[in-house]
Coordinates of C-alpha atoms in Angstrom, one line a residue:
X179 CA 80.9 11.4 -50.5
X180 CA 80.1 8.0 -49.4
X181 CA 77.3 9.4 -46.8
X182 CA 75.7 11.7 -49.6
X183 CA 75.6 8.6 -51.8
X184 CA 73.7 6.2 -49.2
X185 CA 71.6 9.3 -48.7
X186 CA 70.4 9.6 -52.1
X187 CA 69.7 5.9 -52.4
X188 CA 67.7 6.0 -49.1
X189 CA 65.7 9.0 -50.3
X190 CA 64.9 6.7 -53.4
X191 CA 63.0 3.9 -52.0
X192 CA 61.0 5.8 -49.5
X193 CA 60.3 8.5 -52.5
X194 CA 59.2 5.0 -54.6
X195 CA 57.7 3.5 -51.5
X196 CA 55.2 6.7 -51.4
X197 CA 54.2 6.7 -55.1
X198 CA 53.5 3.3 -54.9
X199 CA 51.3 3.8 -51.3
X200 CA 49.5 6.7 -53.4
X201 CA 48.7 4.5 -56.1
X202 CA 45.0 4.1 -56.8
X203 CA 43.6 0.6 -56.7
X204 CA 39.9 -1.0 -56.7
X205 CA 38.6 -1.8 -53.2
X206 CA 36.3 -4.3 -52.4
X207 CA 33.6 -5.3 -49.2
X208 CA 30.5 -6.1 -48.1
X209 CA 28.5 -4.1 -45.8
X210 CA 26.4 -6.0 -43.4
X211 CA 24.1 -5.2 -40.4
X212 CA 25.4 -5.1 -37.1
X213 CA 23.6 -7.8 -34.9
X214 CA 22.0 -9.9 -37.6
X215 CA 24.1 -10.1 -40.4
X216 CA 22.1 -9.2 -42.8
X217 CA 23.9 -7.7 -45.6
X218 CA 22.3 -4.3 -46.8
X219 CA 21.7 -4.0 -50.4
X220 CA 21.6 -0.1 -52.3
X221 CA 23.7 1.5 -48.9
X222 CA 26.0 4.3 -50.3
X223 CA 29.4 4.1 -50.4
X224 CA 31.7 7.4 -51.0
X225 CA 35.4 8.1 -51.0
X226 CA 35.9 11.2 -48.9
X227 CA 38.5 12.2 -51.1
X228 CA 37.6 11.5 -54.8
X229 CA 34.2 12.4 -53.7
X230 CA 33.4 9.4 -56.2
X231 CA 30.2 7.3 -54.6
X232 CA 28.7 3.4 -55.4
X233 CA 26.1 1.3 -54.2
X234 CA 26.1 -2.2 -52.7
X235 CA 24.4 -4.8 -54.9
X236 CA 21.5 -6.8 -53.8
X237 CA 24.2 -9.4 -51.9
X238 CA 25.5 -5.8 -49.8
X239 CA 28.8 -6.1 -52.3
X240 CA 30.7 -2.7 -53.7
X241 CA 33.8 -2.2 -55.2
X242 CA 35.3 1.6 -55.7
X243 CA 38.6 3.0 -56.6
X244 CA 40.5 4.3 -53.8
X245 CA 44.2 4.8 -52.4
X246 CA 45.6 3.6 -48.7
X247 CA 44.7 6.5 -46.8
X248 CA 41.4 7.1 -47.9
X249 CA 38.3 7.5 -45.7
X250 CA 35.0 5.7 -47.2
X251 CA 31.5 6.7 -45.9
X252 CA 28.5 4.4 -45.9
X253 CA 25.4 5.5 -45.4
X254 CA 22.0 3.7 -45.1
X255 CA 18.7 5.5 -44.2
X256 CA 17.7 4.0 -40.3
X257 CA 21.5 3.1 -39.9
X258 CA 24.1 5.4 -38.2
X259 CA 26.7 6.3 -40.9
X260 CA 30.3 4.5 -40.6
X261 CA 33.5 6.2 -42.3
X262 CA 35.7 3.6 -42.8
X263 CA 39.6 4.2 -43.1
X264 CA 41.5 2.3 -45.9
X265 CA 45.0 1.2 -44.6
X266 CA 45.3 -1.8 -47.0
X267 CA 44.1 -3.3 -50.0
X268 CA 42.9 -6.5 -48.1
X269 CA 38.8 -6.8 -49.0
X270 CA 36.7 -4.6 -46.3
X271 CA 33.9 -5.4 -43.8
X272 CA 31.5 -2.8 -43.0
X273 CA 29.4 -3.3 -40.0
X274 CA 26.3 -0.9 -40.0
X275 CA 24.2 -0.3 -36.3
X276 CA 20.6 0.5 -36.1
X277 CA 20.0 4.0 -35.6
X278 CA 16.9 3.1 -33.1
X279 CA 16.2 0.3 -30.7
X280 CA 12.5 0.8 -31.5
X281 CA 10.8 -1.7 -33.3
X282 CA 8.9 -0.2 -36.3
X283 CA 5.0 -1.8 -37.1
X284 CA 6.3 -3.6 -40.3
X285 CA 7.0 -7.2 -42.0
X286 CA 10.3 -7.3 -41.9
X287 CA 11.5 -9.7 -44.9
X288 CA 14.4 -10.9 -46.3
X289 CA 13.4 -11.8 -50.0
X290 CA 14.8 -9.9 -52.7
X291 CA 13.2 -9.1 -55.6
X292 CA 14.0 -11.9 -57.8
X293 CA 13.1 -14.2 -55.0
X294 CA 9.3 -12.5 -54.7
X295 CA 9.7 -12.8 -58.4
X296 CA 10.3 -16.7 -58.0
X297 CA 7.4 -17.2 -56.0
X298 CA 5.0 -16.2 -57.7
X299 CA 6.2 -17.9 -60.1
X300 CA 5.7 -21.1 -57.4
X301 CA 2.4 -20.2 -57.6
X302 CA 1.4 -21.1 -60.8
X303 CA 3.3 -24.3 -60.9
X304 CA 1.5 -25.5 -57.8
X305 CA -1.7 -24.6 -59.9
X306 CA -0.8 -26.8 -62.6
X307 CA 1.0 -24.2 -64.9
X308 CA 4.7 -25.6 -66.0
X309 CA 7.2 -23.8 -67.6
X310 CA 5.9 -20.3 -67.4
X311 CA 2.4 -21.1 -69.2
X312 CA 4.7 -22.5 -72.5
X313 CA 4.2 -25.9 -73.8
X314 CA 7.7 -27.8 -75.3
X315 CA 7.8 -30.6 -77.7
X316 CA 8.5 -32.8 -75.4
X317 CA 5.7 -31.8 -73.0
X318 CA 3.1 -32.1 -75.1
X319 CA 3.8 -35.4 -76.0
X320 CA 4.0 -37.0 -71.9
X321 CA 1.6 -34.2 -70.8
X322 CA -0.6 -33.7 -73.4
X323 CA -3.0 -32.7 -70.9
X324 CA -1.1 -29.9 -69.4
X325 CA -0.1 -28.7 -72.7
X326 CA -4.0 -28.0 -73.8
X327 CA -4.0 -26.2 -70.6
X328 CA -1.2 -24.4 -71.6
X329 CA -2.5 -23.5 -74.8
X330 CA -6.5 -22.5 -73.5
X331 CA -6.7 -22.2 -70.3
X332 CA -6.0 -18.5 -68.4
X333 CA -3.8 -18.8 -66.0
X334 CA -0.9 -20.0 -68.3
X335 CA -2.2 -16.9 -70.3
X336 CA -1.5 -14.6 -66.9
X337 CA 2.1 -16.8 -66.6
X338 CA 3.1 -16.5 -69.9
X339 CA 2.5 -12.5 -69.3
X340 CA 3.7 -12.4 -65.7
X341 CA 6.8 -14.4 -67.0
X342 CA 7.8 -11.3 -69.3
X343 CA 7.5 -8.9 -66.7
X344 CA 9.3 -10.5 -64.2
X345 CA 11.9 -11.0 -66.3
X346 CA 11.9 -7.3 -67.3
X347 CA 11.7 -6.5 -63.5
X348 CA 14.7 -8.2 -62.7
X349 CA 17.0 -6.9 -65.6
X350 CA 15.9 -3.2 -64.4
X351 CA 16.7 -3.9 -60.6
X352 CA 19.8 -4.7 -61.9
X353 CA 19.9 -1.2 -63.6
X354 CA 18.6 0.4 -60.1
X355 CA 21.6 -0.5 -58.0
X356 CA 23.8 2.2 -59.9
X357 CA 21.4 4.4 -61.8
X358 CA 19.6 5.7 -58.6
X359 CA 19.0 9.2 -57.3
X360 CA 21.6 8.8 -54.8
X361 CA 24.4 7.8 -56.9
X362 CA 23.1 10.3 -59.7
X363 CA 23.4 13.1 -57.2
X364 CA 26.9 12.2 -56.2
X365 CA 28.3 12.0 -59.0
X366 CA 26.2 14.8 -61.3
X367 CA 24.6 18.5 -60.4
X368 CA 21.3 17.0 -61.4
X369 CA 18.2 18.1 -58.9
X370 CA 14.4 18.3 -58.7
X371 CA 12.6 18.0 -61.7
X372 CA 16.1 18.4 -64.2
X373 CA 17.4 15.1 -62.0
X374 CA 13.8 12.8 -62.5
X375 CA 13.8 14.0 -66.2
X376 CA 17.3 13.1 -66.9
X377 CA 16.5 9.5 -65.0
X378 CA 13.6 8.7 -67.5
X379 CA 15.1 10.0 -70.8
X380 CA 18.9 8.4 -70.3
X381 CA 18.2 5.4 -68.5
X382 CA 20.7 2.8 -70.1
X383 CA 19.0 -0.3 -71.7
X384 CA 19.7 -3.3 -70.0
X385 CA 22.0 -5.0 -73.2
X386 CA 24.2 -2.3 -72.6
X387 CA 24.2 -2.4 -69.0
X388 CA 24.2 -5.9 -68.4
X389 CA 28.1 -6.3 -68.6
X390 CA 28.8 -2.9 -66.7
X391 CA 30.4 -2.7 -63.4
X392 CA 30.1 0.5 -61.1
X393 CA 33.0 2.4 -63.0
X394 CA 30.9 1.8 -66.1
X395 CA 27.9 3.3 -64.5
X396 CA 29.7 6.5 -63.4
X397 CA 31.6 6.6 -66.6
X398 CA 28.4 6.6 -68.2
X399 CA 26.0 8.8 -65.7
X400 CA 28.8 11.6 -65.9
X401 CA 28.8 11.6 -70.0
X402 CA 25.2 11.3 -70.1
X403 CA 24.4 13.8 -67.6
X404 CA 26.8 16.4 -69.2
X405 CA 25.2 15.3 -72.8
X406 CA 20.9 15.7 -71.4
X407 CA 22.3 19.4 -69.6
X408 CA 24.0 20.6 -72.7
X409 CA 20.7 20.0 -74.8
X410 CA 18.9 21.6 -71.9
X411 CA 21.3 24.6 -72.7
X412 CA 20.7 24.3 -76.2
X413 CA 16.7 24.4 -75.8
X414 CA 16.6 27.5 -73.8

């Protein structure tokens, strides 16, 4: 009686010791190139199992649900793929490799788009334009100079206006990390025409979006997506 007892108990814990190893939980890592550490923003990662897929942010940074056990692929176009085994829930390195040792005819640059954003923005300081072609209280009255520039010249007319777009720009590359055709396609049936129409009519707004992380975005690409196809349905 004894021996069935300690059995039981033994069968137990390992029968908790599996439920908790199958318990889902958020993984995180950073997927860099092999050679020059550079990380690689927008590569794709997808669980194997969930079939659930993210990108990496502009820093190469993802975080997806999966469960000790799981394989994750990442994929990057002119990288070779990696599939990447989770065994703990320690953060993960992903080393990408070059799919070619030849050199293709192009500037290779580092900059992201906020940073090309900044410089321009450079640009017009060094020209004498402060504060994105806007004049403060306080600036008119030590640089009263620079504020009637401000106020009639035209370049702070072309910063004040550049100054809105970049800012725009950069909320919507925000957007683009998640709402892209690749993570679309993962996690929706959307293709073709159906897929680019769906990507211009329920693009979220970036007030929305701001606070979302990628869960958010699938959350919301799988509702909206099911939402633009049943009107679709509706229309024919």
């Amino acid at each position: 009686m004894r021996n069935v007892k300690s059995a039981f108990i033994i069968f137990v814990f390992t029968l908790i010791g599996f439920v908790a190893k199958a318990q889902d939980f958020i993984v995180r890592g950073v997927v860099i190139e092999k050679g020059s550490n550079v990380r690689i923003a927008l590569s794709e990662i997808t669980n194997l199992r969930t079939g659930i897929g993210v990108g990496s942010n502009d820093i190469g940074m993802f975080q997806l649900k999966a469960r000790i056990g799981d394989t994750l692929l990442v994929t990057k176009r002119d990288l070779i793929d990696q599939r990447v085994a989770v065994s703990s829930e320690k953060d993960l390195v992903v080393y990408l490799v070059r799919g070619s040792t030849t050199l293709a005819d192009v500037t290779i640059r580092g900059n992201t788009k906020q940073q090309d954003l900044n410089e321009i923005k450079q640009e017009f300081k060094n020209k004498g334009v402060y504060n994105g072609g806007k004049t403060t209280f306080l600036s008119a009255i030590f640089s009263p100079l620079n504020a009637l520039y401000n106020l009639f010249g035209t370049d702070p007319k072309n910063a004040r206006r550049f100054s809105r777009y970049a800012d725009n720009e950069i909320k919507q590359s925000q957007i683009d990390v998640y709402f892209n055709q690749s993570i679309i396609k993962n996690n929706t049936e959307l293709r073709g025409d159906t897929l680019e129409r769906y990507m211009l009519n329920c693009r979220p707004e970036f007030n929305k979006a701001q606070y979302w992380n990628s869960y958010d975005y699938i959350k919301y690409i799988k509702e909206s997506s099911k939402k633009f196809t049943d009107t679709l349905g509706k229309g024919k």
